[in-house]
Tab-separated table of C-alpha atoms in Angstrom:
chain	number	residue	atom	x	y	z
D	1	MET	CA	-14.469	14.576	3.740
D	2	GLU	CA	-14.305	14.234	-0.377
D	3	ARG	CA	-14.015	11.043	-1.065
D	4	LEU	CA	-11.513	10.611	-4.042
D	5	LEU	CA	-11.928	6.922	-4.117
D	6	GLN	CA	-14.503	4.404	-2.847
D	7	VAL	CA	-14.030	0.037	-3.877
D	8	ASN	CA	-17.090	-1.393	-3.573
D	9	ASP	CA	-17.324	-4.979	-3.111
D	10	LEU	CA	-14.028	-5.944	-5.408
D	11	GLU	CA	-13.404	-9.327	-6.287
D	12	VAL	CA	-10.175	-10.630	-8.538
D	13	THR	CA	-9.375	-13.942	-9.941
D	14	PHE	CA	-6.325	-15.462	-11.848
D	15	GLN	CA	-7.513	-18.288	-14.000
D	16	THR	CA	-3.934	-20.978	-13.497
D	17	TYR	CA	-2.968	-24.493	-14.333
D	18	ALA	CA	-3.886	-25.194	-10.276
D	19	GLY	CA	-7.661	-24.031	-11.075
D	20	GLU	CA	-9.146	-20.091	-10.111
D	21	VAL	CA	-7.027	-18.373	-7.760
D	22	LYS	CA	-9.976	-16.197	-5.854
D	23	ALA	CA	-6.962	-13.050	-5.127
D	24	VAL	CA	-9.349	-10.492	-3.832
D	25	ARG	CA	-12.606	-11.433	-2.394
D	26	GLY	CA	-15.028	-8.936	-1.559
D	27	VAL	CA	-12.560	-6.072	-0.955
D	28	ASN	CA	-14.549	-2.604	0.572
D	29	PHE	CA	-12.166	0.733	1.318
D	30	HIS	CA	-12.470	5.041	0.359
D	31	LEU	CA	-9.576	7.242	0.085
D	32	ASN	CA	-10.498	10.903	1.099
D	33	LYS	CA	-8.677	13.278	-1.074
D	34	GLY	CA	-5.110	14.111	0.475
D	35	GLU	CA	-5.401	11.320	2.730
D	36	THR	CA	-2.443	8.463	2.928
D	37	LEU	CA	-4.351	4.706	3.386
D	38	ALA	CA	-1.219	2.133	4.174
D	39	ILE	CA	-2.232	-1.913	2.679
D	40	VAL	CA	-0.695	-3.882	4.689
D	41	GLY	CA	-0.006	-7.558	5.097
D	42	GLU	CA	2.075	-10.833	4.299
D	43	SER	CA	2.951	-11.721	0.863
D	44	GLY	CA	-0.187	-13.085	-1.193
D	45	SER	CA	-2.752	-11.191	1.300
D	46	GLY	CA	-3.466	-9.740	-2.270
D	47	LYS	CA	-2.671	-5.777	-1.460
D	48	SER	CA	-0.742	-5.439	-5.089
D	49	VAL	CA	-3.395	-6.976	-6.809
D	50	THR	CA	-6.176	-4.974	-5.497
D	51	SER	CA	-3.696	-1.722	-6.285
D	52	GLN	CA	-2.725	-3.011	-9.837
D	53	THR	CA	-6.470	-3.799	-10.385
D	54	ILE	CA	-7.662	-0.205	-9.410
D	55	MET	CA	-4.991	1.152	-12.190
D	56	ARG	CA	-6.499	-1.691	-14.319
D	57	LEU	CA	-2.848	-3.404	-15.105
D	58	ILE	CA	-3.244	-6.584	-14.456
D	59	PRO	CA	-3.460	-9.625	-17.323
D	60	MET	CA	-7.039	-10.415	-18.559
D	61	PRO	CA	-6.761	-12.859	-19.104
D	62	PRO	CA	-5.532	-15.272	-16.807
D	63	GLY	CA	-7.136	-12.008	-14.498
D	64	LYS	CA	-10.535	-11.001	-14.374
D	65	ILE	CA	-12.792	-8.713	-12.337
D	66	THR	CA	-15.522	-10.716	-11.581
D	67	ASN	CA	-17.295	-8.226	-9.007
D	68	GLY	CA	-17.635	-4.556	-7.991
D	69	GLN	CA	-17.061	-1.071	-8.554
D	70	ILE	CA	-13.479	1.348	-8.449
D	71	ILE	CA	-15.371	4.367	-8.098
D	72	PHE	CA	-12.585	7.039	-9.116
D	73	ASN	CA	-13.261	10.635	-9.060
D	74	GLY	CA	-17.054	9.694	-9.905
D	75	GLN	CA	-16.461	7.218	-12.875
D	76	ASP	CA	-16.403	3.212	-12.601
D	77	LEU	CA	-12.995	1.806	-13.368
D	78	VAL	CA	-14.186	-0.831	-13.948
D	79	GLN	CA	-16.541	-0.185	-16.795
D	80	LYS	CA	-13.606	1.589	-18.615
D	81	THR	CA	-12.005	0.367	-22.093
D	82	ASP	CA	-8.372	-0.151	-22.191
D	83	LYS	CA	-8.251	2.807	-24.051
D	84	GLU	CA	-9.688	5.447	-21.587
D	85	MET	CA	-7.504	4.196	-19.059
D	86	GLU	CA	-4.305	4.926	-20.955
D	87	HIS	CA	-5.858	8.415	-20.847
D	88	ILE	CA	-6.436	7.694	-16.595
D	89	ARG	CA	-3.370	6.013	-15.914
D	90	GLY	CA	-0.245	8.618	-15.444
D	91	LYS	CA	-2.544	11.534	-15.860
D	92	ASP	CA	-4.745	10.840	-12.847
D	93	ILE	CA	-3.472	7.882	-11.039
D	94	GLY	CA	0.447	8.032	-10.689
D	95	MET	CA	2.335	4.289	-9.478
D	96	ILE	CA	5.520	3.777	-8.005
D	97	PHE	CA	6.431	0.217	-8.631
D	98	GLN	CA	8.909	-1.604	-5.720
D	99	ASP	CA	11.996	-2.140	-8.337
D	100	PRO	CA	12.805	0.597	-10.000
D	101	MET	CA	15.621	-0.543	-12.084
D	102	THR	CA	12.861	-2.734	-13.161
D	103	SER	CA	11.080	-0.156	-14.384
D	104	LEU	CA	12.684	2.403	-15.482
D	105	ASN	CA	14.239	2.119	-19.495
D	106	PRO	CA	17.726	1.543	-18.864
D	107	THR	CA	18.729	2.560	-22.558
D	108	MET	CA	16.704	6.356	-22.220
D	109	LYS	CA	17.951	8.952	-19.879
D	110	VAL	CA	15.813	9.609	-17.367
D	111	GLY	CA	14.870	13.275	-18.087
D	112	GLN	CA	13.345	11.971	-21.376
D	113	GLN	CA	11.306	9.076	-19.617
D	114	ILE	CA	10.540	12.078	-17.254
D	115	MET	CA	9.155	13.939	-20.520
D	116	GLU	CA	6.973	11.421	-21.856
D	117	VAL	CA	4.771	11.575	-19.113
D	118	LEU	CA	4.746	15.598	-19.944
D	119	ILE	CA	4.810	15.272	-24.171
D	120	LYS	CA	1.595	12.889	-23.388
D	121	HIS	CA	-0.218	14.270	-20.792
D	122	GLN	CA	0.506	17.794	-20.567
D	123	ASN	CA	0.644	18.673	-24.335
D	124	MET	CA	4.005	20.674	-23.754
D	125	SER	CA	6.661	21.198	-25.854
D	126	LYS	CA	10.062	19.316	-25.746
D	127	ALA	CA	11.473	22.502	-24.144
D	128	SER	CA	8.947	22.716	-22.123
D	129	ALA	CA	8.903	19.293	-20.921
D	130	LYS	CA	12.726	19.265	-20.631
D	131	ASP	CA	12.456	22.504	-17.971
D	132	ARG	CA	9.794	20.962	-16.345
D	133	ALA	CA	11.901	17.132	-15.567
D	134	ILE	CA	14.602	18.994	-14.091
D	135	GLU	CA	12.286	21.218	-11.645
D	136	LEU	CA	11.095	17.778	-11.081
D	137	LEU	CA	14.012	16.185	-10.251
D	138	LYS	CA	14.601	19.083	-7.744
D	139	LEU	CA	11.571	18.890	-6.135
D	140	VAL	CA	12.259	15.012	-5.560
D	141	GLY	CA	15.747	15.881	-3.764
D	142	ILE	CA	18.192	14.889	-6.525
D	143	PRO	CA	21.304	17.261	-6.752
D	144	MET	CA	22.655	18.729	-10.039
D	145	ALA	CA	19.233	18.058	-11.619
D	146	GLU	CA	20.680	19.983	-15.227
D	147	LYS	CA	23.430	17.708	-15.162
D	148	ARG	CA	21.559	14.520	-14.123
D	149	VAL	CA	18.626	15.075	-15.989
D	150	ASN	CA	20.830	13.622	-19.318
D	151	GLN	CA	21.992	10.645	-17.317
D	152	TYR	CA	20.836	6.807	-17.621
D	153	PRO	CA	19.334	4.823	-14.545
D	154	HIS	CA	22.459	2.623	-14.212
D	155	GLU	CA	24.437	5.799	-12.462
D	156	PHE	CA	21.832	6.630	-10.300
D	157	SER	CA	21.571	5.044	-6.413
D	158	GLY	CA	19.226	2.976	-5.971
D	159	GLY	CA	17.355	5.826	-3.507
D	160	MET	CA	18.063	8.032	-6.141
D	161	ARG	CA	16.081	6.098	-8.630
D	162	GLN	CA	13.138	5.228	-6.766
D	163	ARG	CA	12.926	9.263	-6.354
D	164	VAL	CA	13.072	9.581	-10.551
D	165	MET	CA	10.073	6.928	-10.300
D	166	ILE	CA	8.236	9.205	-7.720
D	167	ALA	CA	9.526	12.656	-9.934
D	168	ILE	CA	7.843	10.356	-13.000
D	169	ALA	CA	4.463	9.490	-11.136
D	170	LEU	CA	4.191	13.077	-10.469
D	171	ALA	CA	5.052	14.628	-13.794
D	172	SER	CA	0.698	15.115	-13.904
D	173	ASN	CA	-0.169	16.435	-10.451
D	174	PRO	CA	-2.096	13.006	-10.571
D	175	LYS	CA	-5.152	12.718	-7.991
D	176	LEU	CA	-4.124	10.032	-6.885
D	177	LEU	CA	-0.562	8.206	-6.466
D	178	ILE	CA	-0.282	4.133	-5.562
D	179	ALA	CA	3.218	3.449	-3.803
D	180	ASP	CA	3.276	-0.496	-4.715
D	181	GLU	CA	6.339	-1.194	-1.155
D	182	PRO	CA	8.593	1.566	-2.807
D	183	THR	CA	11.135	1.298	-0.418
D	184	THR	CA	11.365	-2.508	0.367
D	185	ALA	CA	14.584	-3.001	-1.648
D	186	LEU	CA	16.580	0.352	0.085
D	187	ASP	CA	18.444	0.223	2.877
D	188	VAL	CA	17.113	1.366	6.570
D	189	THR	CA	18.438	4.868	5.550
D	190	ILE	CA	17.553	5.716	2.649
D	191	GLN	CA	13.862	4.374	2.927
D	192	ALA	CA	12.780	6.650	5.551
D	193	GLN	CA	14.605	9.846	3.709
D	194	ILE	CA	11.786	8.234	0.432
D	195	LEU	CA	8.999	7.932	3.079
D	196	GLU	CA	9.530	11.809	4.389
D	197	LEU	CA	9.957	12.835	0.707
D	198	MET	CA	6.607	11.578	0.003
D	199	LYS	CA	4.678	13.135	3.142
D	200	GLU	CA	6.444	16.750	2.218
D	201	LEU	CA	5.457	16.229	-1.303
D	202	GLN	CA	1.575	15.378	-0.454
D	203	LYS	CA	1.779	18.802	1.502
D	204	LYS	CA	2.651	20.920	-1.776
D	205	MET	CA	0.430	18.521	-3.889
D	206	GLY	CA	-1.957	17.558	-1.844
D	207	THR	CA	-1.690	14.222	-3.511
D	208	SER	CA	-3.798	11.394	-2.331
D	209	ILE	CA	-1.574	8.117	-1.357
D	210	ILE	CA	-2.579	4.288	-1.370
D	211	PHE	CA	1.075	2.916	0.345
D	212	ILE	CA	1.469	-0.687	-0.636
D	213	THR	CA	3.316	-2.622	1.901
D	214	HIS	CA	4.152	-5.435	4.226
D	215	ASP	CA	6.279	-3.848	7.032
D	216	LEU	CA	3.521	-2.369	9.710
D	217	GLY	CA	6.549	0.078	11.090
D	218	VAL	CA	6.496	2.015	7.538
D	219	VAL	CA	3.146	2.912	8.228
D	220	ALA	CA	3.464	4.320	11.088
D	221	ASN	CA	4.734	7.842	10.275
D	222	VAL	CA	3.473	7.857	6.726
D	223	ALA	CA	-0.260	6.695	6.882
D	224	ASP	CA	-3.717	8.566	7.962
D	225	ARG	CA	-5.522	5.078	7.717
D	226	VAL	CA	-4.541	1.553	7.466
D	227	ALA	CA	-6.349	-1.348	6.043
D	228	VAL	CA	-4.906	-4.872	7.310
D	229	MET	CA	-5.155	-7.300	4.250
D	230	TYR	CA	-4.963	-10.832	5.188
D	231	ALA	CA	-5.956	-14.018	1.883
D	232	GLY	CA	-7.592	-11.454	0.081
D	233	GLN	CA	-10.356	-9.411	2.215
D	234	ILE	CA	-9.550	-6.704	4.811
D	235	VAL	CA	-9.857	-8.011	7.980
D	236	GLU	CA	-9.207	-5.037	10.171
D	237	MET	CA	-8.646	-1.289	9.205
D	238	GLY	CA	-8.686	1.989	11.311
D	239	THR	CA	-6.659	5.127	11.888
D	240	VAL	CA	-2.734	5.046	12.848
D	241	ASP	CA	-3.652	4.895	16.367
D	242	GLU	CA	-6.592	2.754	16.291
D	243	ILE	CA	-4.116	0.158	14.926
D	244	PHE	CA	-1.443	0.976	16.912
D	245	TYR	CA	-2.901	1.144	20.244
D	246	ASN	CA	-5.865	-0.642	19.963
D	247	PRO	CA	-5.860	-3.818	17.689
D	248	LYS	CA	-8.727	-6.110	17.332
D	249	HIS	CA	-7.914	-8.908	14.925
D	250	PRO	CA	-5.259	-11.744	15.534
D	251	TYR	CA	-3.665	-11.020	12.514
D	252	THR	CA	-3.279	-7.366	13.102
D	253	TRP	CA	-1.698	-8.415	16.561
D	254	GLY	CA	0.676	-11.233	15.143
D	255	LEU	CA	2.149	-8.913	12.122
D	256	LEU	CA	3.081	-5.714	15.530
D	257	ALA	CA	4.825	-8.737	17.443
D	258	SER	CA	6.353	-9.693	15.026
D	259	MET	CA	8.246	-6.599	13.801
D	260	PRO	CA	11.540	-6.355	15.089
D	261	SER	CA	12.409	-3.926	18.234
D	262	LEU	CA	14.143	-0.683	18.310
D	263	ASP	CA	14.947	-1.563	22.161
D	264	HIS	CA	18.233	-2.833	22.492
D	265	ASP	CA	18.263	-3.633	25.493
D	266	THR	CA	15.105	-6.740	25.089
D	267	LYS	CA	15.940	-9.945	25.028
D	268	GLU	CA	12.678	-10.566	23.597
D	269	GLU	CA	12.214	-13.615	21.236
D	270	LEU	CA	10.837	-12.179	17.969
D	271	ALA	CA	7.402	-13.648	17.425
D	272	ALA	CA	6.673	-15.091	14.353
D	273	ILE	CA	2.420	-15.969	13.542
D	274	PRO	CA	2.491	-19.972	12.687
D	275	GLY	CA	1.600	-21.430	9.980
D	276	SER	CA	0.544	-19.962	6.058
D	277	PRO	CA	-1.576	-18.171	4.180
D	278	PRO	CA	-4.544	-20.771	2.697
D	279	ASP	CA	-4.630	-21.613	-0.874
D	280	LEU	CA	-6.961	-19.326	-2.468
D	281	THR	CA	-7.734	-21.777	-5.389
D	282	ASN	CA	-9.969	-23.385	-2.894
D	283	PRO	CA	-10.568	-20.356	0.076
D	284	PRO	CA	-11.337	-21.792	3.541
D	285	LYS	CA	-14.605	-22.048	5.110
D	286	GLY	CA	-15.611	-19.369	7.627
D	287	ASP	CA	-12.424	-17.317	8.764
D	288	ALA	CA	-9.411	-17.896	7.062
D	289	PHE	CA	-7.074	-17.059	9.505
D	290	ALA	CA	-8.520	-19.904	11.923
D	291	PRO	CA	-5.917	-22.228	11.929
D	292	ARG	CA	-3.524	-20.128	12.138
D	293	ASN	CA	-5.622	-18.289	15.429
D	294	PRO	CA	-4.919	-19.616	18.479
D	295	TYR	CA	-7.983	-17.644	19.690
D	296	ALA	CA	-9.965	-19.093	17.433
D	297	MET	CA	-13.218	-20.799	18.682
D	298	LYS	CA	-15.867	-23.071	16.689
D	299	ILE	CA	-17.875	-20.855	14.539
D	300	ASP	CA	-14.224	-19.357	12.991
D	301	PHE	CA	-14.562	-22.727	10.812
D	302	GLU	CA	-17.686	-22.893	10.384
D	303	GLN	CA	-19.380	-19.244	9.401
D	304	GLU	CA	-17.291	-16.181	7.982
D	305	PRO	CA	-17.325	-13.024	10.383
D	306	PRO	CA	-19.031	-10.244	9.433
D	307	MET	CA	-17.220	-6.599	10.188
D	308	PHE	CA	-18.057	-5.718	13.577
D	309	ARG	CA	-18.046	-1.869	13.806
D	310	VAL	CA	-15.432	-0.803	17.179
D	311	SER	CA	-15.588	2.835	16.259
D	312	ASP	CA	-17.145	5.662	13.555
D	313	THR	CA	-13.652	4.512	11.976
D	314	HIS	CA	-12.398	1.318	13.570
D	315	TYR	CA	-13.659	-2.213	12.161
D	316	ALA	CA	-12.759	-5.616	12.178
D	317	LYS	CA	-13.246	-8.830	10.944
D	318	THR	CA	-13.215	-11.534	13.739
D	319	TRP	CA	-15.902	-12.992	15.793
D	320	LEU	CA	-14.176	-12.214	18.708
D	321	LEU	CA	-15.928	-8.667	19.401
D	322	HIS	CA	-19.207	-10.201	18.884
D	323	PRO	CA	-21.103	-9.574	22.001
D	324	ASP	CA	-21.329	-13.142	23.047
D	325	ALA	CA	-17.699	-14.234	22.308
D	326	PRO	CA	-15.132	-14.767	25.357
D	327	LYS	CA	-13.607	-11.231	26.384
D	328	VAL	CA	-9.635	-12.379	25.006
D	329	GLU	CA	-7.367	-9.379	24.863
D	330	PRO	CA	-3.665	-9.786	23.505
D	331	PRO	CA	-1.095	-11.506	25.653
D	332	GLU	CA	0.920	-9.219	28.071
D	333	SER	CA	4.006	-9.626	25.783
D	334	VAL	CA	2.296	-8.755	22.652
D	335	LYS	CA	1.085	-5.426	24.635
D	336	ARG	CA	4.424	-4.583	25.182
D	337	ARG	CA	5.854	-5.057	21.911
D	338	MET	CA	3.310	-3.161	20.784
D	339	ARG	CA	4.248	-0.113	23.146
D	340	GLN	CA	7.323	-0.583	22.070
D	341	LEU	CA	7.176	-0.434	18.664
D	342	ALA	CA	4.630	2.739	18.565
D	343	THR	CA	7.113	4.534	20.048
D	344	SER	CA	9.977	3.246	18.506
D	345	TYR	CA	8.724	3.930	14.763
D	346	ALA	CA	6.230	7.260	15.677
D	347	LYS	CA	9.603	9.260	15.530
D	348	PRO	CA	11.758	7.912	12.618
D	349	VAL	CA	15.568	9.286	12.819
D	350	LEU	CA	16.191	11.165	9.339
D	351	ALA	CA	19.790	10.898	7.377
D	352	LYS	CA	20.263	14.138	5.379
D	353	ASP	CA	20.685	13.648	1.220
D	354	GLY	CA	23.892	11.736	0.748
D	355	GLU	CA	23.737	9.001	-1.494
């Protein structure tokens, strides 16, 4: 498959009163055309900083790209000026943010906010841009689009506002769409509708998607591949099936086990990952997950593990995959939970629009 995006050894730091925070530490991944990659991890794992760095949206200073390349469509975005990035953002790369109420301008009609993108990046006339804005609102499932194009954000429900954000992001037919936790503020029913909408739009438009989330259950029915992030690094990457059915990193085990089961008959307690993520002003020596890892070995506290190859598409950053390491399987309770979750989230029940 043809690659649209290649991130190589990306490192991002922030200067704070407490010192330099190493927010992203040597991140590598790629995205193929027409593919959806989910980046998953706890708050503070570096997933949103990574996505915003691709868009060159991190404030500089205090943020700084200290190393790496972001090769998009054959160009290194790290080397682009702010002026050059203005022509790429919105036109070639679109972004959907977590909270549409803070992302949309409350003083502008939603139609005007879509039209702005079309006029700037597509050189449309106002009349043509308004017609296209109505088409986009219909495309993302907003009824009575001819009327609602003239309404303000506060006149829309949370789910409908997120649909407007998707319409704005898709206005210029971007090659890449970055969705930064786009369903976090929505209830489960509306969340399912938005996820299904994004899948349908991707099929129609062929857009590549990076989906940022802390919820592995969300990605099961959306992503082609998953990158699991912890402490500013990718610790496991594989296809959705590999991550759900054959996870190799203890952190991935913990994320899967800590998700609630949809089986009403289960009496299992919800698992939790003990401890807290490390302080990235002073990243720990060795494996950053070692203090929270019940399977940690002496080497985990002394030497950072490399990415071990499990298959052509599956890699994990854990010493447990070393040939000399003891053979450790996830506990049976974790295996059982993984099977339940994989089954439960594979086919979510979608309600019809009726917000």
